[in-house]
PDB file of C-alpha atoms in Angstrom:
ATOM      1  CA  MET A 247     -28.509 -59.239 -10.993  1.00  0.00           C
ATOM      2  CA  PRO A 248     -29.906 -61.140 -14.000  1.00  0.00           C
ATOM      3  CA  ARG A 249     -29.556 -64.913 -14.184  1.00  0.00           C
ATOM      4  CA  LEU A 250     -26.821 -65.721 -16.604  1.00  0.00           C
ATOM      5  CA  PRO A 251     -26.994 -68.663 -18.957  1.00  0.00           C
ATOM      6  CA  ARG A 252     -24.360 -71.113 -17.801  1.00  0.00           C
ATOM      7  CA  ASN A 253     -23.535 -72.448 -21.223  1.00  0.00           C
ATOM      8  CA  ALA A 254     -24.122 -69.661 -23.639  1.00  0.00           C
ATOM      9  CA  PRO A 255     -23.219 -70.708 -27.202  1.00  0.00           C
ATOM     10  CA  LEU A 256     -19.528 -70.141 -27.572  1.00  0.00           C
ATOM     11  CA  ARG A 257     -19.563 -68.969 -31.127  1.00  0.00           C
ATOM     12  CA  ASP A 258     -22.243 -66.411 -30.536  1.00  0.00           C
ATOM     13  CA  GLU A 259     -20.737 -63.158 -31.732  1.00  0.00           C
ATOM     14  CA  ALA A 260     -22.462 -61.030 -29.101  1.00  0.00           C
ATOM     15  CA  SER A 261     -21.345 -63.377 -26.355  1.00  0.00           C
ATOM     16  CA  ALA A 262     -17.741 -63.249 -27.582  1.00  0.00           C
ATOM     17  CA  ASP A 263     -17.867 -59.451 -27.713  1.00  0.00           C
ATOM     18  CA  GLU A 264     -19.233 -59.366 -24.196  1.00  0.00           C
ATOM     19  CA  ASP A 265     -16.461 -61.684 -23.011  1.00  0.00           C
ATOM     20  CA  TRP A 266     -13.878 -59.472 -24.661  1.00  0.00           C
ATOM     21  CA  ALA A 267     -15.311 -56.333 -23.059  1.00  0.00           C
ATOM     22  CA  LEU A 268     -15.391 -58.020 -19.662  1.00  0.00           C
ATOM     23  CA  SER A 269     -11.857 -59.346 -20.063  1.00  0.00           C
ATOM     24  CA  GLN A 270     -10.664 -55.809 -20.830  1.00  0.00           C
ATOM     25  CA  ARG A 271     -12.188 -54.625 -17.585  1.00  0.00           C
ATOM     26  CA  VAL A 272     -10.658 -57.575 -15.758  1.00  0.00           C
ATOM     27  CA  ALA A 273      -7.224 -56.671 -17.116  1.00  0.00           C
ATOM     28  CA  GLY A 274      -7.750 -53.298 -15.456  1.00  0.00           C
ATOM     29  CA  GLY A 275      -8.373 -55.005 -12.102  1.00  0.00           C
ATOM     30  CA  ASP A 276     -12.188 -55.070 -12.131  1.00  0.00           C
ATOM     31  CA  ARG A 277     -13.185 -57.945  -9.801  1.00  0.00           C
ATOM     32  CA  ALA A 278     -16.920 -57.557 -10.500  1.00  0.00           C
ATOM     33  CA  ALA A 279     -16.297 -58.072 -14.219  1.00  0.00           C
ATOM     34  CA  PHE A 280     -14.293 -61.166 -13.409  1.00  0.00           C
ATOM     35  CA  GLN A 281     -17.167 -62.535 -11.336  1.00  0.00           C
ATOM     36  CA  LEU A 282     -19.384 -62.218 -14.399  1.00  0.00           C
ATOM     37  CA  LEU A 283     -16.840 -64.081 -16.516  1.00  0.00           C
ATOM     38  CA  VAL A 284     -16.622 -66.816 -13.882  1.00  0.00           C
ATOM     39  CA  LEU A 285     -20.408 -67.183 -13.876  1.00  0.00           C
ATOM     40  CA  ARG A 286     -20.447 -67.384 -17.676  1.00  0.00           C
ATOM     41  CA  HIS A 287     -17.780 -70.042 -18.001  1.00  0.00           C
ATOM     42  CA  GLU A 288     -17.579 -72.056 -14.793  1.00  0.00           C
ATOM     43  CA  GLY A 289     -20.133 -74.638 -15.921  1.00  0.00           C
ATOM     44  CA  ARG A 290     -18.254 -75.598 -19.056  1.00  0.00           C
ATOM     45  CA  LEU A 291     -14.870 -75.513 -17.376  1.00  0.00           C
ATOM     46  CA  ARG A 292     -15.927 -77.657 -14.417  1.00  0.00           C
ATOM     47  CA  ALA A 293     -17.658 -80.138 -16.712  1.00  0.00           C
ATOM     48  CA  PHE A 294     -14.604 -80.376 -18.951  1.00  0.00           C
ATOM     49  CA  LEU A 295     -12.115 -80.752 -16.101  1.00  0.00           C
ATOM     50  CA  SER A 296     -14.192 -83.314 -14.253  1.00  0.00           C
ATOM     51  CA  ARG A 297     -14.492 -85.344 -17.481  1.00  0.00           C
ATOM     52  CA  ALA A 298     -10.766 -85.048 -18.163  1.00  0.00           C
ATOM     53  CA  ALA A 299      -9.738 -85.805 -14.575  1.00  0.00           C
ATOM     54  CA  GLY A 300     -12.323 -88.539 -14.146  1.00  0.00           C
ATOM     55  CA  CYS A 301     -13.381 -87.125 -10.784  1.00  0.00           C
ATOM     56  CA  ASP A 302     -14.666 -83.977  -9.155  1.00  0.00           C
ATOM     57  CA  ALA A 303     -12.422 -81.130 -10.256  1.00  0.00           C
ATOM     58  CA  ASP A 304     -13.862 -78.084  -8.509  1.00  0.00           C
ATOM     59  CA  ASP A 305     -10.568 -77.242  -6.804  1.00  0.00           C
ATOM     60  CA  LEU A 306      -8.811 -77.433 -10.139  1.00  0.00           C
ATOM     61  CA  ALA A 307     -11.447 -75.205 -11.719  1.00  0.00           C
ATOM     62  CA  GLN A 308     -11.080 -72.694  -8.897  1.00  0.00           C
ATOM     63  CA  GLU A 309      -7.315 -72.664  -9.298  1.00  0.00           C
ATOM     64  CA  THR A 310      -7.827 -72.174 -13.026  1.00  0.00           C
ATOM     65  CA  PHE A 311      -9.886 -69.052 -12.461  1.00  0.00           C
ATOM     66  CA  VAL A 312      -7.372 -67.713  -9.963  1.00  0.00           C
ATOM     67  CA  ARG A 313      -4.670 -68.118 -12.631  1.00  0.00           C
ATOM     68  CA  ALA A 314      -6.934 -66.500 -15.207  1.00  0.00           C
ATOM     69  CA  TRP A 315      -7.317 -63.529 -12.869  1.00  0.00           C
ATOM     70  CA  GLN A 316      -3.585 -63.281 -12.282  1.00  0.00           C
ATOM     71  CA  ARG A 317      -2.835 -63.471 -16.006  1.00  0.00           C
ATOM     72  CA  ALA A 318      -5.762 -61.362 -17.152  1.00  0.00           C
ATOM     73  CA  GLY A 319      -3.473 -59.061 -19.097  1.00  0.00           C
ATOM     74  CA  GLU A 320      -2.197 -61.941 -21.235  1.00  0.00           C
ATOM     75  CA  TYR A 321      -5.548 -62.529 -22.938  1.00  0.00           C
ATOM     76  CA  ARG A 322      -5.599 -60.401 -26.057  1.00  0.00           C
ATOM     77  CA  GLY A 323      -8.701 -61.709 -27.763  1.00  0.00           C
ATOM     78  CA  GLN A 324      -6.920 -64.350 -29.802  1.00  0.00           C
ATOM     79  CA  GLY A 325      -9.634 -67.046 -29.786  1.00  0.00           C
ATOM     80  CA  SER A 326     -12.488 -67.096 -27.346  1.00  0.00           C
ATOM     81  CA  TYR A 327     -12.144 -66.377 -23.647  1.00  0.00           C
ATOM     82  CA  ALA A 328     -13.664 -69.789 -22.880  1.00  0.00           C
ATOM     83  CA  ALA A 329     -10.939 -71.525 -24.912  1.00  0.00           C
ATOM     84  CA  TRP A 330      -8.261 -69.493 -23.159  1.00  0.00           C
ATOM     85  CA  VAL A 331      -9.576 -70.450 -19.706  1.00  0.00           C
ATOM     86  CA  MET A 332      -9.988 -74.097 -20.734  1.00  0.00           C
ATOM     87  CA  GLY A 333      -6.386 -74.113 -21.922  1.00  0.00           C
ATOM     88  CA  ILE A 334      -5.209 -72.845 -18.534  1.00  0.00           C
ATOM     89  CA  GLY A 335      -7.315 -75.512 -16.822  1.00  0.00           C
ATOM     90  CA  TRP A 336      -5.992 -78.278 -19.044  1.00  0.00           C
ATOM     91  CA  ARG A 337      -2.356 -77.306 -18.418  1.00  0.00           C
ATOM     92  CA  LEU A 338      -3.016 -77.129 -14.683  1.00  0.00           C
ATOM     93  CA  PHE A 339      -4.584 -80.567 -14.824  1.00  0.00           C
ATOM     94  CA  LEU A 340      -1.533 -81.959 -16.636  1.00  0.00           C
ATOM     95  CA  ASP A 341       0.800 -80.325 -14.089  1.00  0.00           C
ATOM     96  CA  GLN A 342      -1.131 -81.729 -11.154  1.00  0.00           C
ATOM     97  CA  ARG A 343      -1.276 -85.166 -12.742  1.00  0.00           C
ATOM     98  CA  ARG A 344       2.461 -85.110 -13.418  1.00  0.00           C
ATOM     99  CA  THR A 345       3.168 -84.096  -9.830  1.00  0.00           C
ATOM    100  CA  ALA A 346       0.836 -86.757  -8.444  1.00  0.00           C
ATOM    101  CA  ARG A 347       2.385 -89.448 -10.609  1.00  0.00           C
ATOM    102  CA  ARG A 348       5.885 -88.417  -9.646  1.00  0.00           C
ATOM    103  CA  ARG A 349       4.860 -88.513  -6.012  1.00  0.00           C
ATOM    104  CA  GLU A 350       3.291 -91.906  -6.310  1.00  0.00           C
ATOM    105  CA  GLY A 351       6.192 -93.214  -8.325  1.00  0.00           C
ATOM    106  CA  LEU A 352       4.028 -94.547 -11.103  1.00  0.00           C
ATOM    107  CA  ALA A 353       5.727 -95.835 -14.223  1.00  0.00           C
ATOM    108  CA  ALA A 354       5.917 -93.309 -17.044  1.00  0.00           C
ATOM    109  CA  GLY A 355       3.384 -93.760 -19.801  1.00  0.00           C
ATOM    110  CA  GLU A 356       1.041 -95.838 -17.683  1.00  0.00           C
ATOM    111  CA  GLU A 357      -2.370 -94.259 -17.490  1.00  0.00           C
ATOM    112  CA  VAL A 358      -3.799 -94.067 -14.010  1.00  0.00           C
ATOM    113  CA  THR A 359      -7.402 -94.555 -14.957  1.00  0.00           C
ATOM    114  CA  THR A 360      -7.019 -97.097 -17.748  1.00  0.00           C
ATOM    115  CA  ALA A 361      -7.143 -99.863 -15.220  1.00  0.00           C
ATOM    116  CA  THR A 362     -10.393 -98.727 -13.671  1.00  0.00           C
ATOM    117  CA  ASP A 363     -13.417-100.862 -14.338  1.00  0.00           C
ATOM    118  CA  PRO A 364     -12.578-102.566 -17.635  1.00  0.00           C
ATOM    119  CA  ARG A 365     -16.062-104.144 -17.851  1.00  0.00           C
ATOM    120  CA  PRO A 366     -18.093-103.011 -20.837  1.00  0.00           C
ATOM    121  CA  ALA A 367     -20.914-100.712 -19.899  1.00  0.00           C
ATOM    122  CA  SER A 368     -24.274-102.404 -19.893  1.00  0.00           C
ATOM    123  CA  ASP A 369     -27.030-100.874 -21.973  1.00  0.00           C
ATOM    124  CA  ALA A 370     -28.860 -99.584 -18.943  1.00  0.00           C
ATOM    125  CA  ALA A 371     -25.763 -98.326 -17.236  1.00  0.00           C
ATOM    126  CA  ILE A 372     -24.031 -96.514 -20.063  1.00  0.00           C
ATOM    127  CA  ASP A 373     -23.068 -93.165 -18.687  1.00  0.00           C
ATOM    128  CA  ALA A 374     -20.346 -90.713 -19.401  1.00  0.00           C
ATOM    129  CA  ASP A 375     -18.276 -91.649 -16.362  1.00  0.00           C
ATOM    130  CA  ARG A 376     -18.069 -95.355 -17.210  1.00  0.00           C
ATOM    131  CA  LEU A 377     -17.460 -94.611 -20.836  1.00  0.00           C
ATOM    132  CA  LEU A 378     -14.652 -92.187 -20.116  1.00  0.00           C
ATOM    133  CA  ALA A 379     -13.071 -94.419 -17.475  1.00  0.00           C
ATOM    134  CA  ALA A 380     -11.814 -96.675 -20.254  1.00  0.00           C
ATOM    135  CA  LEU A 381     -10.007 -93.811 -22.000  1.00  0.00           C
ATOM    136  CA  ALA A 382      -6.722 -92.046 -21.376  1.00  0.00           C
ATOM    137  CA  PRO A 383      -7.013 -88.456 -20.074  1.00  0.00           C
ATOM    138  CA  GLN A 384      -5.992 -86.983 -23.444  1.00  0.00           C
ATOM    139  CA  GLU A 385      -8.630 -89.080 -25.198  1.00  0.00           C
ATOM    140  CA  ARG A 386     -11.238 -88.101 -22.632  1.00  0.00           C
ATOM    141  CA  ALA A 387     -10.421 -84.433 -23.040  1.00  0.00           C
ATOM    142  CA  ALA A 388     -10.436 -84.591 -26.846  1.00  0.00           C
ATOM    143  CA  LEU A 389     -13.741 -86.450 -26.926  1.00  0.00           C
ATOM    144  CA  THR A 390     -15.353 -84.118 -24.397  1.00  0.00           C
ATOM    145  CA  LEU A 391     -14.198 -80.964 -26.164  1.00  0.00           C
ATOM    146  CA  CYS A 392     -15.164 -82.054 -29.659  1.00  0.00           C
ATOM    147  CA  PHE A 393     -18.394 -83.955 -29.021  1.00  0.00           C
ATOM    148  CA  GLY A 394     -19.697 -82.692 -25.694  1.00  0.00           C
ATOM    149  CA  HIS A 395     -18.745 -79.025 -25.966  1.00  0.00           C
ATOM    150  CA  GLY A 396     -18.864 -78.698 -29.721  1.00  0.00           C
ATOM    151  CA  TRP A 397     -15.404 -77.231 -30.300  1.00  0.00           C
ATOM    152  CA  SER A 398     -13.816 -77.678 -33.698  1.00  0.00           C
ATOM    153  CA  HIS A 399     -10.726 -79.862 -33.980  1.00  0.00           C
ATOM    154  CA  GLY A 400      -8.570 -76.761 -34.369  1.00  0.00           C
ATOM    155  CA  GLU A 401      -9.998 -75.106 -31.269  1.00  0.00           C
ATOM    156  CA  ALA A 402      -9.680 -78.297 -29.225  1.00  0.00           C
ATOM    157  CA  ALA A 403      -6.067 -78.708 -30.383  1.00  0.00           C
ATOM    158  CA  ALA A 404      -5.329 -75.135 -29.296  1.00  0.00           C
ATOM    159  CA  ILE A 405      -6.928 -75.722 -25.872  1.00  0.00           C
ATOM    160  CA  MET A 406      -4.973 -78.928 -25.320  1.00  0.00           C
ATOM    161  CA  GLY A 407      -1.765 -77.529 -26.793  1.00  0.00           C
ATOM    162  CA  VAL A 408      -1.286 -80.407 -29.229  1.00  0.00           C
ATOM    163  CA  PRO A 409      -0.854 -80.418 -33.028  1.00  0.00           C
ATOM    164  CA  LEU A 410      -4.038 -80.731 -35.055  1.00  0.00           C
ATOM    165  CA  GLY A 411      -3.039 -84.162 -36.379  1.00  0.00           C
ATOM    166  CA  THR A 412      -2.509 -85.463 -32.848  1.00  0.00           C
ATOM    167  CA  LEU A 413      -5.872 -84.130 -31.768  1.00  0.00           C
ATOM    168  CA  LYS A 414      -7.606 -85.822 -34.700  1.00  0.00           C
ATOM    169  CA  SER A 415      -5.899 -89.117 -33.863  1.00  0.00           C
ATOM    170  CA  LEU A 416      -6.982 -88.788 -30.231  1.00  0.00           C
ATOM    171  CA  VAL A 417     -10.574 -88.102 -31.252  1.00  0.00           C
ATOM    172  CA  LEU A 418     -10.665 -91.011 -33.705  1.00  0.00           C
ATOM    173  CA  ARG A 419      -9.164 -93.432 -31.217  1.00  0.00           C
ATOM    174  CA  ALA A 420     -11.407 -92.288 -28.379  1.00  0.00           C
ATOM    175  CA  ARG A 421     -14.481 -92.393 -30.578  1.00  0.00           C
ATOM    176  CA  ALA A 422     -13.675 -95.926 -31.731  1.00  0.00           C
ATOM    177  CA  LYS A 423     -13.226 -97.081 -28.136  1.00  0.00           C
ATOM    178  CA  ALA A 424     -16.458 -95.391 -27.086  1.00  0.00           C
ATOM    179  CA  GLN A 425     -18.320 -96.908 -30.015  1.00  0.00           C
ATOM    180  CA  LYS A 426     -17.014-100.347 -29.109  1.00  0.00           C
ATOM    181  CA  MET A 427     -18.066 -99.942 -25.479  1.00  0.00           C
ATOM    182  CA  ILE A 428     -21.520 -98.661 -26.357  1.00  0.00           C
ATOM    183  CA  GLY A 429     -21.876-101.425 -28.946  1.00  0.00           C
ATOM    184  CA  GLU A 430     -20.901-104.103 -26.444  1.00  0.00           C
ATOM    185  CA  GLY A 431     -23.359-102.658 -23.972  1.00  0.00           C
ATOM    186  CA  ALA A 432     -26.116-102.574 -26.556  1.00  0.00           C
ATOM    187  CA  ASP A 433     -25.532-106.149 -27.730  1.00  0.00           C
ATOM    188  CA  ARG A 434     -26.115-107.584 -24.252  1.00  0.00           C
TER     189      ARG A 434
ATOM    190  CA  MET B  39     -30.864-104.059 -29.777  1.00  0.00           C
ATOM    191  CA  MET B  40     -28.420-102.875 -32.411  1.00  0.00           C
ATOM    192  CA  ALA B  41     -25.311-100.896 -31.677  1.00  0.00           C
ATOM    193  CA  PRO B  42     -25.654 -97.285 -32.732  1.00  0.00           C
ATOM    194  CA  ASP B  43     -24.303 -96.683 -36.198  1.00  0.00           C
ATOM    195  CA  ASP B  44     -21.843 -93.998 -37.136  1.00  0.00           C
ATOM    196  CA  ARG B  45     -24.620 -91.531 -37.829  1.00  0.00           C
ATOM    197  CA  ASN B  46     -26.036 -91.819 -34.358  1.00  0.00           C
ATOM    198  CA  MET B  47     -22.737 -92.237 -32.602  1.00  0.00           C
ATOM    199  CA  ASP B  48     -21.852 -88.548 -32.664  1.00  0.00           C
ATOM    200  CA  ALA B  49     -25.256 -87.611 -31.319  1.00  0.00           C
ATOM    201  CA  THR B  50     -24.968 -90.218 -28.564  1.00  0.00           C
ATOM    202  CA  LEU B  51     -21.567 -88.922 -27.528  1.00  0.00           C
ATOM    203  CA  ALA B  52     -22.766 -85.331 -27.657  1.00  0.00           C
ATOM    204  CA  ALA B  53     -25.688 -86.204 -25.390  1.00  0.00           C
ATOM    205  CA  LEU B  54     -23.466 -88.116 -22.958  1.00  0.00           C
ATOM    206  CA  LEU B  55     -20.706 -85.543 -22.758  1.00  0.00           C
ATOM    207  CA  ALA B  56     -22.627 -82.283 -22.964  1.00  0.00           C
ATOM    208  CA  PRO B  57     -21.929 -79.889 -20.084  1.00  0.00           C
ATOM    209  CA  PRO B  58     -24.818 -79.404 -17.657  1.00  0.00           C
ATOM    210  CA  GLU B  59     -27.287 -76.667 -18.437  1.00  0.00           C
ATOM    211  CA  GLY B  60     -28.311 -74.119 -15.854  1.00  0.00           C
ATOM    212  CA  PRO B  61     -27.479 -70.728 -14.410  1.00  0.00           C
ATOM    213  CA  GLY B  62     -23.981 -69.943 -13.193  1.00  0.00           C
ATOM    214  CA  ASP B  63     -23.100 -71.319  -9.776  1.00  0.00           C
ATOM    215  CA  ARG B  64     -22.826 -68.291  -7.504  1.00  0.00           C
ATOM    216  CA  GLY B  65     -21.414 -70.384  -4.671  1.00  0.00           C
ATOM    217  CA  PHE B  66     -18.535 -71.444  -6.866  1.00  0.00           C
ATOM    218  CA  ALA B  67     -17.995 -67.875  -8.058  1.00  0.00           C
ATOM    219  CA  ALA B  68     -17.889 -66.718  -4.426  1.00  0.00           C
ATOM    220  CA  GLY B  69     -15.282 -69.407  -3.729  1.00  0.00           C
ATOM    221  CA  VAL B  70     -13.166 -68.088  -6.589  1.00  0.00           C
ATOM    222  CA  GLU B  71     -13.524 -64.576  -5.198  1.00  0.00           C
ATOM    223  CA  ARG B  72     -12.337 -65.752  -1.764  1.00  0.00           C
ATOM    224  CA  ALA B  73      -9.395 -67.613  -3.310  1.00  0.00           C
ATOM    225  CA  ILE B  74      -8.353 -64.487  -5.224  1.00  0.00           C
ATOM    226  CA  ALA B  75      -8.606 -62.392  -2.051  1.00  0.00           C
ATOM    227  CA  ALA B  76      -6.503 -64.961  -0.165  1.00  0.00           C
ATOM    228  CA  GLN B  77      -3.888 -64.953  -2.928  1.00  0.00           C
ATOM    229  CA  ALA B  78      -3.757 -61.168  -2.877  1.00  0.00           C
ATOM    230  CA  ALA B  79      -3.335 -61.145   0.916  1.00  0.00           C
ATOM    231  CA  TYR B  80      -0.550 -63.704   0.627  1.00  0.00           C
ATOM    232  CA  ALA B  81       1.199 -61.663  -2.071  1.00  0.00           C
ATOM    233  CA  ARG B  82       0.935 -58.534   0.102  1.00  0.00           C
ATOM    234  CA  ALA B  83       2.391 -60.376   3.106  1.00  0.00           C
ATOM    235  CA  ARG B  84       5.222 -61.690   0.960  1.00  0.00           C
ATOM    236  CA  ARG B  85       5.995 -58.217  -0.401  1.00  0.00           C
ATOM    237  CA  ARG B  86       5.967 -56.839   3.143  1.00  0.00           C
ATOM    238  CA  PHE B  87       8.362 -59.544   4.267  1.00  0.00           C
ATOM    239  CA  TRP B  88      10.843 -58.892   1.438  1.00  0.00           C
ATOM    240  CA  ARG B  89      10.661 -55.146   1.951  1.00  0.00           C
ATOM    241  CA  SER B  90      11.321 -55.596   5.640  1.00  0.00           C
ATOM    242  CA  PHE B  91      14.142 -58.009   4.864  1.00  0.00           C
ATOM    243  CA  ALA B  92      15.688 -55.531   2.449  1.00  0.00           C
ATOM    244  CA  PHE B  93      15.552 -52.728   5.019  1.00  0.00           C
ATOM    245  CA  GLU B  94      17.123 -54.881   7.683  1.00  0.00           C
ATOM    246  CA  ALA B  95      19.821 -56.087   5.321  1.00  0.00           C
ATOM    247  CA  LEU B  96      20.517 -52.460   4.492  1.00  0.00           C
ATOM    248  CA  ALA B  97      20.709 -51.587   8.188  1.00  0.00           C
ATOM    249  CA  VAL B  98      23.112 -54.431   8.856  1.00  0.00           C
ATOM    250  CA  ALA B  99      25.266 -53.391   5.890  1.00  0.00           C
ATOM    251  CA  ALA B 100      25.337 -49.808   7.186  1.00  0.00           C
ATOM    252  CA  LEU B 101      26.192 -51.067  10.618  1.00  0.00           C
ATOM    253  CA  LEU B 102      29.081 -53.146   9.360  1.00  0.00           C
ATOM    254  CA  ALA B 103      30.370 -50.225   7.343  1.00  0.00           C
ATOM    255  CA  ALA B 104      30.140 -47.941  10.388  1.00  0.00           C
ATOM    256  CA  LEU B 105      31.915 -50.506  12.500  1.00  0.00           C
ATOM    257  CA  TRP B 106      34.710 -50.776   9.995  1.00  0.00           C
ATOM    258  CA  LEU B 107      35.077 -47.011   9.744  1.00  0.00           C
ATOM    259  CA  LEU B 108      35.067 -46.531  13.500  1.00  0.00           C
ATOM    260  CA  SER B 109      37.571 -49.282  14.097  1.00  0.00           C
ATOM    261  CA  SER B 110      39.979 -47.574  11.744  1.00  0.00           C
ATOM    262  CA  THR B 111      39.692 -44.160  13.415  1.00  0.00           C
ATOM    263  CA  PRO B 112      42.842 -43.310  15.434  1.00  0.00           C
ATOM    264  CA  LEU B 113      40.833 -41.054  17.757  1.00  0.00           C
ATOM    265  CA  LEU B 114      38.866 -43.979  19.091  1.00  0.00           C
ATOM    266  CA  ALA B 115      41.867 -46.196  19.628  1.00  0.00           C
ATOM    267  CA  PRO B 116      42.308 -45.240  23.324  1.00  0.00           C
ATOM    268  CA  LEU B 117      38.674 -46.144  23.989  1.00  0.00           C
ATOM    269  CA  ALA B 118      39.132 -49.644  22.667  1.00  0.00           C
ATOM    270  CA  GLY B 119      40.861 -50.740  25.854  1.00  0.00           C
ATOM    271  CA  THR B 120      39.921 -53.470  28.285  1.00  0.00           C
ATOM    272  CA  ALA B 121      36.584 -51.891  29.120  1.00  0.00           C
ATOM    273  CA  HIS B 122      35.403 -52.497  25.525  1.00  0.00           C
ATOM    274  CA  TRP B 123      34.426 -48.871  25.069  1.00  0.00           C
ATOM    275  CA  GLY B 124      35.225 -49.337  21.426  1.00  0.00           C
ATOM    276  CA  LEU B 125      31.961 -51.187  21.006  1.00  0.00           C
ATOM    277  CA  ALA B 126      29.849 -48.315  22.261  1.00  0.00           C
ATOM    278  CA  PRO B 127      29.714 -46.107  19.173  1.00  0.00           C
ATOM    279  CA  PRO B 128      28.807 -48.886  16.761  1.00  0.00           C
ATOM    280  CA  LEU B 129      26.200 -50.219  19.178  1.00  0.00           C
ATOM    281  CA  LEU B 130      24.660 -46.788  19.459  1.00  0.00           C
ATOM    282  CA  LEU B 131      24.703 -46.593  15.715  1.00  0.00           C
ATOM    283  CA  ILE B 132      22.850 -49.926  15.521  1.00  0.00           C
ATOM    284  CA  LEU B 133      20.118 -48.528  17.719  1.00  0.00           C
ATOM    285  CA  LEU B 134      19.885 -45.326  15.738  1.00  0.00           C
ATOM    286  CA  LEU B 135      19.703 -47.198  12.449  1.00  0.00           C
ATOM    287  CA  TRP B 136      17.139 -49.613  13.812  1.00  0.00           C
ATOM    288  CA  PHE B 137      14.853 -46.849  15.069  1.00  0.00           C
ATOM    289  CA  GLY B 138      15.387 -44.916  11.891  1.00  0.00           C
ATOM    290  CA  THR B 139      14.440 -47.779   9.583  1.00  0.00           C
ATOM    291  CA  GLN B 140      11.469 -48.768  11.747  1.00  0.00           C
ATOM    292  CA  ARG B 141      10.083 -45.257  11.543  1.00  0.00           C
ATOM    293  CA  TRP B 142      10.710 -45.137   7.797  1.00  0.00           C
ATOM    294  CA  ARG B 143       8.867 -48.418   7.277  1.00  0.00           C
ATOM    295  CA  GLN B 144       5.939 -47.249   9.342  1.00  0.00           C
ATOM    296  CA  THR B 145       5.570 -44.160   7.211  1.00  0.00           C
TER     297      THR B 145
END
């Protein structure tokens, strides 16, 4: 079996056609085709979910693919397959977070990770994890999708299921926070 | 050291947040495959349970109906004396229905 590029360019026409062909086979119950789709998209999905969740999210990614398999017939080629899977993953993440917060009895509107490590990142220690720890999950997801994964604002809004204006606000706010943190780290 | 300006900021963020490069993780894909197989097995077991439940509910309904019919038959009235012979026909019917549905499910 040939080695598949983990992060093939999403907008590559041939890649999108291949995804569509594979997804058609998957809708017909072809498990081998689904394995190929998993191999093509797991890297991006796991990276996105771990950034959004702020921790290892392999279980969430696995659950996402199981849902994608179960709902294979619902994908009709509207947008890319990667965006469709990411959307499933994002909604699962929100569901799990809601359930966890309800269970823990946390106050509504209070972000779980906002309180983690409020120190500005030092120049030497600036990394994605520390940078994202200062952001709300929605901001982390918006920043990761638009800057890290290269999705357009419209595509990112569709993945996250928010209006375009909201997505742009999230990106602007997250970017400003990130810039401030990196700036503070650099000035030290 | 100066803070990165707007021009460099996007590139910095892109570099920090880019997904890892590399071939697809076959271990992860195998895990997904196992999870799908487990889900399918669970769904099959659940379907089997509901089918079995439906058959048994049907058998009980048939039994109750038979019991009601038999209890209203004048011919059986003498049997329903102190020796509880009146329970025999419906009990036999229970057994017949049970064996019948079990055989049907197996086929």
